[in-house]
Amino acid sequence: MSSKGSQPAKAGLRVGVIGAGVMGSNHARVLAGLPGVTLVGVVDPSPAHRARATELANCNSFETLDQLVAEGVDAVTIAAPTHLHHEVALACIAKNIHLLVEKPIASTVEEGREIVAAAQRAGVTLMIGHVERFNPAVAAVKHAIAGEDILSIAITRVGPFPPRMSNVGVVIDLAVHDIDLIRWFTESDIVEVQPQLSSAVAEREDIALLQFRTASGVLAHINTNWLTPFKARSVTVATRGKYVMGDLLTRQVTECFGFKPDGSYSMRHLPVGHDEPLRAELLAFLKAVRNGETPAVTGDEGVASLEIATQCLETPSRPAATSPARKGPRRVAG
């Protein structure tokens, strides 16, 4: 049903989804249920993918982007494989279509910058899909540390080897979420990276221990791998006044505060919302499109997180000892 004739312009946004894999099918499902949105359809070259998305979202499907554009769209979400983001995003921008690009913004920092520059020139809204920011538990942690003097952040994001593996390792697939969260929590840039990577069973790195320092002096640590038999997602933030712990899967957030000289302290559970993160993200994107606002996650932020992730992959590990080997027992620290 078209809403073109019956409503004022822009009241009903015509939106399409490019890429009908697991993520794209979810985008279509959520968009199909949003008020004030007409889901024009999904684009994917694979008939099997198109069939799945059509079934999930009860919408039309197209083999090519041109077929979708011919139907008339105001905005799209791009959930195609990362190596296609650059080409697809530039094609949409050239047609003045607003876009949400799934994380990471592109395969390389240079491609990401080109997308950002093209969107700015065309005056279209560009938002990056760092969906974890819209996790209600993450929002509760962010709220709890507002105005606090942050000292350190530790994030764990681990799980089993993913069945749908693309051509990237854990840093680009998983840690890029947490690099974005560290920048968002601290509202500061990351200025130092110290990565330790290992390829235990996969071709690309499947274990990463990443340490960072932000310009504001916060120390941060990400532990991520594909070797854990179950999924775990947790965030802890230490500030001068409190210690905040968030489980991003169970969505429980706990705060320790009121530290006394005798070692005692108070503890409380914080209220956490129930929104589906993807729904909250898509609503934020459509609001930015409708109102011409700066989106919640800008292209520049998407590029900055990709740049740090890329640095983690390119920084060589330094050997621990440069001095001659000592004889006798070594003191063990800690």
Tab-separated table of C-alpha atoms in Angstrom:
chain	number	residue	atom	x	y	z
A	1	MET	CA	0.000	0.000	0.000
A	2	SER	CA	1.507	3.319	-1.025
A	3	SER	CA	1.056	6.274	1.254
A	4	LYS	CA	2.103	8.799	-1.380
A	5	GLY	CA	-1.239	10.382	-2.190
A	6	SER	CA	-2.877	10.311	1.214
A	7	GLN	CA	-0.213	11.875	3.432
A	8	PRO	CA	1.949	14.971	3.309
A	9	ALA	CA	5.405	14.451	1.808
A	10	LYS	CA	7.884	12.727	4.140
A	11	ALA	CA	5.196	11.657	6.612
A	12	GLY	CA	5.600	8.138	5.264
A	13	LEU	CA	9.251	7.418	4.508
A	14	ARG	CA	9.917	4.910	1.740
A	15	VAL	CA	12.790	2.708	2.938
A	16	GLY	CA	14.707	-0.178	1.368
A	17	VAL	CA	17.189	-2.733	2.697
A	18	ILE	CA	20.292	-3.727	0.730
A	19	GLY	CA	21.599	-7.171	1.664
A	20	ALA	CA	19.301	-9.926	2.908
A	21	GLY	CA	21.664	-11.972	5.041
A	22	VAL	CA	20.980	-12.475	8.751
A	23	MET	CA	21.402	-8.775	9.603
A	24	GLY	CA	19.582	-7.423	6.537
A	25	SER	CA	16.624	-9.755	7.124
A	26	ASN	CA	16.380	-8.392	10.678
A	27	HIS	CA	16.476	-4.807	9.360
A	28	ALA	CA	13.583	-5.665	7.023
A	29	ARG	CA	11.591	-7.352	9.810
A	30	VAL	CA	11.934	-4.308	12.101
A	31	LEU	CA	11.288	-1.698	9.391
A	32	ALA	CA	8.140	-3.550	8.275
A	33	GLY	CA	6.672	-2.969	11.743
A	34	LEU	CA	7.570	0.710	12.204
A	35	PRO	CA	4.877	3.403	11.987
A	36	GLY	CA	5.240	6.002	9.240
A	37	VAL	CA	7.467	3.723	7.161
A	38	THR	CA	6.790	1.946	3.888
A	39	LEU	CA	9.234	-0.931	3.425
A	40	VAL	CA	9.704	-0.841	-0.356
A	41	GLY	CA	11.687	-4.084	-0.360
A	42	VAL	CA	15.026	-5.825	0.037
A	43	VAL	CA	17.832	-6.224	-2.507
A	44	ASP	CA	20.028	-9.317	-2.728
A	45	PRO	CA	21.500	-11.255	-5.674
A	46	SER	CA	20.819	-14.580	-3.880
A	47	PRO	CA	17.332	-16.063	-4.478
A	48	ALA	CA	17.568	-17.973	-1.152
A	49	HIS	CA	18.353	-14.767	0.763
A	50	ARG	CA	15.534	-12.922	-0.993
A	51	ALA	CA	13.072	-15.701	-0.118
A	52	ARG	CA	14.073	-15.630	3.569
A	53	ALA	CA	13.742	-11.827	3.852
A	54	THR	CA	10.425	-11.810	1.987
A	55	GLU	CA	9.057	-14.431	4.370
A	56	LEU	CA	10.343	-12.656	7.488
A	57	ALA	CA	9.197	-9.134	6.530
A	58	ASN	CA	6.382	-9.905	4.047
A	59	CYS	CA	7.838	-7.438	1.527
A	60	ASN	CA	8.969	-7.267	-2.098
A	61	SER	CA	12.467	-8.309	-3.079
A	62	PHE	CA	14.755	-7.204	-5.895
A	63	GLU	CA	17.843	-8.638	-7.506
A	64	THR	CA	19.545	-5.279	-8.106
A	65	LEU	CA	19.825	-1.871	-6.473
A	66	ASP	CA	18.530	-0.198	-9.657
A	67	GLN	CA	15.254	-2.142	-9.380
A	68	LEU	CA	14.781	-0.879	-5.803
A	69	VAL	CA	15.643	2.721	-6.736
A	70	ALA	CA	13.157	2.591	-9.629
A	71	GLU	CA	10.378	1.977	-7.051
A	72	GLY	CA	11.290	5.245	-5.279
A	73	VAL	CA	13.094	5.255	-1.923
A	74	ASP	CA	13.933	8.045	0.525
A	75	ALA	CA	16.363	6.017	2.632
A	76	VAL	CA	18.123	2.650	2.735
A	77	THR	CA	19.959	0.501	5.233
A	78	ILE	CA	23.053	-1.220	3.842
A	79	ALA	CA	23.634	-4.662	5.341
A	80	ALA	CA	25.543	-6.114	2.393
A	81	PRO	CA	28.993	-7.694	2.965
A	82	THR	CA	31.549	-5.094	4.118
A	83	HIS	CA	33.591	-5.184	0.892
A	84	LEU	CA	30.504	-3.917	-0.992
A	85	HIS	CA	29.701	-1.018	1.376
A	86	HIS	CA	31.821	1.541	-0.516
A	87	GLU	CA	30.355	0.816	-3.960
A	88	VAL	CA	26.734	0.519	-2.753
A	89	ALA	CA	26.907	3.588	-0.472
A	90	LEU	CA	28.335	5.805	-3.236
A	91	ALA	CA	25.640	4.589	-5.668
A	92	CYS	CA	22.901	5.521	-3.137
A	93	ILE	CA	24.479	8.889	-2.290
A	94	ALA	CA	24.629	9.701	-6.031
A	95	LYS	CA	20.832	9.312	-6.065
A	96	ASN	CA	20.381	11.489	-2.931
A	97	ILE	CA	19.203	8.560	-0.824
A	98	HIS	CA	19.784	8.775	2.972
A	99	LEU	CA	21.668	5.785	4.356
A	100	LEU	CA	22.424	3.720	7.427
A	101	VAL	CA	25.557	1.629	6.811
A	102	GLU	CA	26.143	-1.419	9.011
A	103	LYS	CA	29.419	-1.504	10.934
A	104	PRO	CA	32.225	-1.424	9.942
A	105	ILE	CA	31.597	1.528	7.600
A	106	ALA	CA	33.843	0.004	4.890
A	107	SER	CA	36.742	-2.378	4.278
A	108	THR	CA	39.353	0.357	4.594
A	109	VAL	CA	39.665	3.742	6.294
A	110	GLU	CA	40.159	5.395	2.876
A	111	GLU	CA	36.903	3.931	1.551
A	112	GLY	CA	35.141	5.045	4.735
A	113	ARG	CA	36.405	8.600	4.324
A	114	GLU	CA	35.207	8.662	0.701
A	115	ILE	CA	31.702	7.636	1.811
A	116	VAL	CA	31.658	10.371	4.500
A	117	ALA	CA	32.885	13.059	2.060
A	118	ALA	CA	30.367	12.057	-0.629
A	119	ALA	CA	27.459	12.133	1.865
A	120	GLN	CA	28.521	15.576	3.102
A	121	ARG	CA	28.731	16.931	-0.456
A	122	ALA	CA	25.309	15.531	-1.339
A	123	GLY	CA	23.728	16.667	1.933
A	124	VAL	CA	22.330	13.217	2.728
A	125	THR	CA	22.071	11.686	6.217
A	126	LEU	CA	24.742	9.043	6.872
A	127	MET	CA	24.568	6.956	10.042
A	128	ILE	CA	26.739	3.958	10.958
A	129	GLY	CA	25.119	0.868	12.488
A	130	HIS	CA	27.023	0.491	15.745
A	131	VAL	CA	23.957	-1.183	17.252
A	132	GLU	CA	25.545	-1.897	20.653
A	133	ARG	CA	25.135	1.793	21.575
A	134	PHE	CA	21.387	1.151	21.503
A	135	ASN	CA	21.588	-1.828	23.871
A	136	PRO	CA	19.604	-0.639	26.936
A	137	ALA	CA	22.332	-2.002	29.249
A	138	VAL	CA	24.986	0.067	27.446
A	139	ALA	CA	22.749	3.143	27.707
A	140	ALA	CA	22.373	2.502	31.467
A	141	VAL	CA	26.178	2.257	31.900
A	142	LYS	CA	26.654	5.486	29.904
A	143	HIS	CA	24.064	7.227	32.095
A	144	ALA	CA	25.689	5.923	35.313
A	145	ILE	CA	29.150	7.270	34.399
A	146	ALA	CA	27.973	10.663	33.110
A	147	GLY	CA	30.000	13.401	34.791
A	148	GLU	CA	32.264	10.869	36.534
A	149	ASP	CA	36.062	10.865	36.383
A	150	ILE	CA	36.597	7.620	34.420
A	151	LEU	CA	39.771	5.685	35.245
A	152	SER	CA	39.490	2.394	33.363
A	153	ILE	CA	37.175	0.344	31.152
A	154	ALA	CA	37.235	-3.408	30.535
A	155	ILE	CA	35.052	-5.092	27.918
A	156	THR	CA	34.678	-8.819	27.251
A	157	ARG	CA	33.008	-9.985	24.029
A	158	VAL	CA	33.564	-13.691	23.452
A	159	GLY	CA	31.756	-16.646	21.940
A	160	PRO	CA	31.954	-19.705	19.704
A	161	PHE	CA	33.252	-19.619	16.141
A	162	PRO	CA	30.513	-17.987	14.022
A	163	PRO	CA	28.821	-20.221	11.432
A	164	ARG	CA	28.527	-17.356	8.929
A	165	MET	CA	32.177	-16.401	8.772
A	166	SER	CA	33.235	-13.704	6.362
A	167	ASN	CA	36.782	-12.749	5.476
A	168	VAL	CA	37.517	-10.852	8.701
A	169	GLY	CA	38.791	-11.829	12.147
A	170	VAL	CA	37.558	-10.945	15.627
A	171	VAL	CA	38.974	-7.398	15.632
A	172	ILE	CA	36.817	-6.154	12.747
A	173	ASP	CA	33.854	-8.444	13.471
A	174	LEU	CA	33.601	-8.047	17.263
A	175	ALA	CA	36.093	-5.601	18.794
A	176	VAL	CA	35.057	-2.718	16.520
A	177	HIS	CA	31.812	-2.553	18.618
A	178	ASP	CA	33.831	-2.052	21.779
A	179	ILE	CA	36.309	0.404	20.278
A	180	ASP	CA	33.250	2.522	19.458
A	181	LEU	CA	31.907	2.091	23.025
A	182	ILE	CA	35.239	3.139	24.579
A	183	ARG	CA	35.265	6.306	22.463
A	184	TRP	CA	31.593	6.966	23.319
A	185	PHE	CA	31.909	6.293	27.071
A	186	THR	CA	35.017	8.491	27.429
A	187	GLU	CA	34.012	11.074	24.809
A	188	SER	CA	37.698	11.025	23.919
A	189	ASP	CA	39.885	9.726	21.109
A	190	ILE	CA	42.055	6.637	21.463
A	191	VAL	CA	45.697	7.714	21.193
A	192	GLU	CA	47.609	4.493	22.016
A	193	VAL	CA	46.967	0.891	20.985
A	194	GLN	CA	48.721	-2.235	22.280
A	195	PRO	CA	47.284	-5.320	20.600
A	196	GLN	CA	48.049	-8.984	21.208
A	197	LEU	CA	46.556	-11.209	18.497
A	198	SER	CA	46.581	-14.921	17.822
A	199	SER	CA	45.174	-17.239	15.158
A	200	ALA	CA	44.545	-20.408	17.149
A	201	VAL	CA	42.127	-22.275	14.900
A	202	ALA	CA	41.095	-19.804	12.194
A	203	GLU	CA	42.971	-18.244	9.286
A	204	ARG	CA	42.429	-14.722	10.657
A	205	GLU	CA	42.950	-13.710	14.274
A	206	ASP	CA	40.465	-15.470	16.559
A	207	ILE	CA	41.873	-14.219	19.890
A	208	ALA	CA	42.539	-10.546	20.580
A	209	LEU	CA	43.614	-8.809	23.782
A	210	LEU	CA	43.610	-5.103	23.044
A	211	GLN	CA	44.812	-2.327	25.337
A	212	PHE	CA	44.187	1.355	24.758
A	213	ARG	CA	44.831	4.747	26.268
A	214	THR	CA	42.509	7.631	25.445
A	215	ALA	CA	43.529	11.260	25.077
A	216	SER	CA	41.757	11.861	28.420
A	217	GLY	CA	44.042	9.305	30.112
A	218	VAL	CA	41.570	6.424	30.479
A	219	LEU	CA	43.058	2.920	30.239
A	220	ALA	CA	40.823	0.467	28.394
A	221	HIS	CA	41.017	-3.230	27.657
A	222	ILE	CA	39.084	-5.482	25.256
A	223	ASN	CA	39.130	-9.266	25.538
A	224	THR	CA	37.561	-10.944	22.510
A	225	ASN	CA	37.691	-14.403	20.939
A	226	TRP	CA	35.859	-17.130	19.013
A	227	LEU	CA	37.078	-19.907	21.303
A	228	THR	CA	34.546	-19.611	24.139
A	229	PRO	CA	31.759	-22.237	23.904
A	230	PHE	CA	29.112	-19.727	25.051
A	231	LYS	CA	28.479	-16.054	24.329
A	232	ALA	CA	29.519	-13.503	26.960
A	233	ARG	CA	29.291	-9.717	26.691
A	234	SER	CA	30.246	-7.566	29.657
A	235	VAL	CA	31.427	-4.048	30.430
A	236	THR	CA	33.006	-2.728	33.628
A	237	VAL	CA	33.887	0.905	34.218
A	238	ALA	CA	35.897	2.180	37.186
A	239	THR	CA	35.587	5.868	38.065
A	240	ARG	CA	36.832	7.806	41.102
A	241	GLY	CA	33.397	7.578	42.685
A	242	LYS	CA	31.917	4.262	41.500
A	243	TYR	CA	32.390	0.911	39.840
A	244	VAL	CA	29.778	-0.015	37.211
A	245	MET	CA	29.239	-3.556	35.875
A	246	GLY	CA	26.995	-4.331	32.907
A	247	ASP	CA	26.032	-7.663	31.373
A	248	LEU	CA	24.974	-6.828	27.816
A	249	LEU	CA	23.166	-10.151	27.300
A	250	THR	CA	21.091	-10.400	30.508
A	251	ARG	CA	20.937	-6.581	30.565
A	252	GLN	CA	21.718	-6.293	34.248
A	253	VAL	CA	23.676	-3.230	35.331
A	254	THR	CA	25.040	-2.910	38.879
A	255	GLU	CA	26.762	0.041	40.517
A	256	CYS	CA	29.084	0.010	43.542
A	257	PHE	CA	29.460	3.381	45.263
A	258	GLY	CA	29.953	5.094	48.635
A	259	PHE	CA	33.379	3.585	49.315
A	260	LYS	CA	34.384	3.900	52.995
A	261	PRO	CA	37.887	3.767	54.533
A	262	ASP	CA	37.031	0.435	56.194
A	263	GLY	CA	36.482	-1.176	52.768
A	264	SER	CA	32.683	-1.182	52.900
A	265	TYR	CA	30.548	0.186	50.086
A	266	SER	CA	26.968	0.296	48.820
A	267	MET	CA	25.592	-1.538	45.815
A	268	ARG	CA	22.462	-1.156	43.692
A	269	HIS	CA	20.926	-2.485	40.458
A	270	LEU	CA	20.219	0.253	37.926
A	271	PRO	CA	17.030	0.478	35.858
A	272	VAL	CA	17.496	-0.819	32.295
A	273	GLY	CA	15.035	-0.360	29.402
A	274	HIS	CA	13.593	-3.166	27.282
A	275	ASP	CA	13.943	-1.807	23.738
A	276	GLU	CA	15.195	-4.061	20.959
A	277	PRO	CA	18.545	-2.383	20.089
A	278	LEU	CA	18.029	-2.679	16.317
A	279	ARG	CA	14.561	-1.105	16.556
A	280	ALA	CA	15.930	1.782	18.656
A	281	GLU	CA	18.761	2.259	16.157
A	282	LEU	CA	16.474	2.322	13.120
A	283	LEU	CA	14.087	4.752	14.852
A	284	ALA	CA	17.058	7.047	15.599
A	285	PHE	CA	18.158	6.876	11.951
A	286	LEU	CA	14.678	7.680	10.596
A	287	LYS	CA	14.292	10.559	13.078
A	288	ALA	CA	17.609	12.028	11.849
A	289	VAL	CA	16.405	11.676	8.234
A	290	ARG	CA	13.020	13.302	8.929
A	291	ASN	CA	14.436	16.211	10.933
A	292	GLY	CA	17.718	16.704	9.092
A	293	GLU	CA	19.590	16.160	12.381
A	294	THR	CA	23.093	14.862	13.021
A	295	PRO	CA	22.645	11.093	13.418
A	296	ALA	CA	23.433	9.250	16.658
A	297	VAL	CA	26.541	7.595	15.141
A	298	THR	CA	28.150	9.760	12.461
A	299	GLY	CA	30.250	8.660	9.517
A	300	ASP	CA	33.291	10.263	11.133
A	301	GLU	CA	32.757	8.148	14.278
A	302	GLY	CA	32.443	5.030	12.138
A	303	VAL	CA	35.713	5.859	10.381
A	304	ALA	CA	37.491	6.591	13.694
A	305	SER	CA	36.536	3.170	15.128
A	306	LEU	CA	37.597	1.393	11.932
A	307	GLU	CA	40.892	3.306	11.997
A	308	ILE	CA	41.677	2.081	15.553
A	309	ALA	CA	40.652	-1.499	14.643
A	310	THR	CA	42.928	-1.346	11.588
A	311	GLN	CA	45.777	-0.017	13.755
A	312	CYS	CA	45.307	-3.019	16.072
A	313	LEU	CA	45.813	-5.339	13.101
A	314	GLU	CA	48.850	-3.459	11.808
A	315	THR	CA	50.771	-2.736	15.051
A	316	PRO	CA	53.650	-5.215	15.345
A	317	SER	CA	54.198	-6.944	18.692
A	318	ARG	CA	57.463	-5.917	20.327
A	319	PRO	CA	59.665	-8.523	21.988
A	320	ALA	CA	59.458	-8.245	25.766
A	321	ALA	CA	63.153	-8.203	26.658
A	322	THR	CA	65.810	-6.146	24.946
A	323	SER	CA	68.380	-6.539	27.739
A	324	PRO	CA	70.656	-9.605	27.890
A	325	ALA	CA	69.122	-12.660	29.591
A	326	ARG	CA	69.658	-12.659	33.345
A	327	LYS	CA	70.872	-15.685	35.259
A	328	GLY	CA	69.166	-16.846	38.421
A	329	PRO	CA	65.505	-16.786	39.489
A	330	ARG	CA	63.261	-14.002	38.146
A	331	ARG	CA	60.969	-11.984	40.362
A	332	VAL	CA	57.373	-12.481	39.406
A	333	ALA	CA	55.250	-9.360	39.588
A	334	GLY	CA	51.700	-9.512	40.931
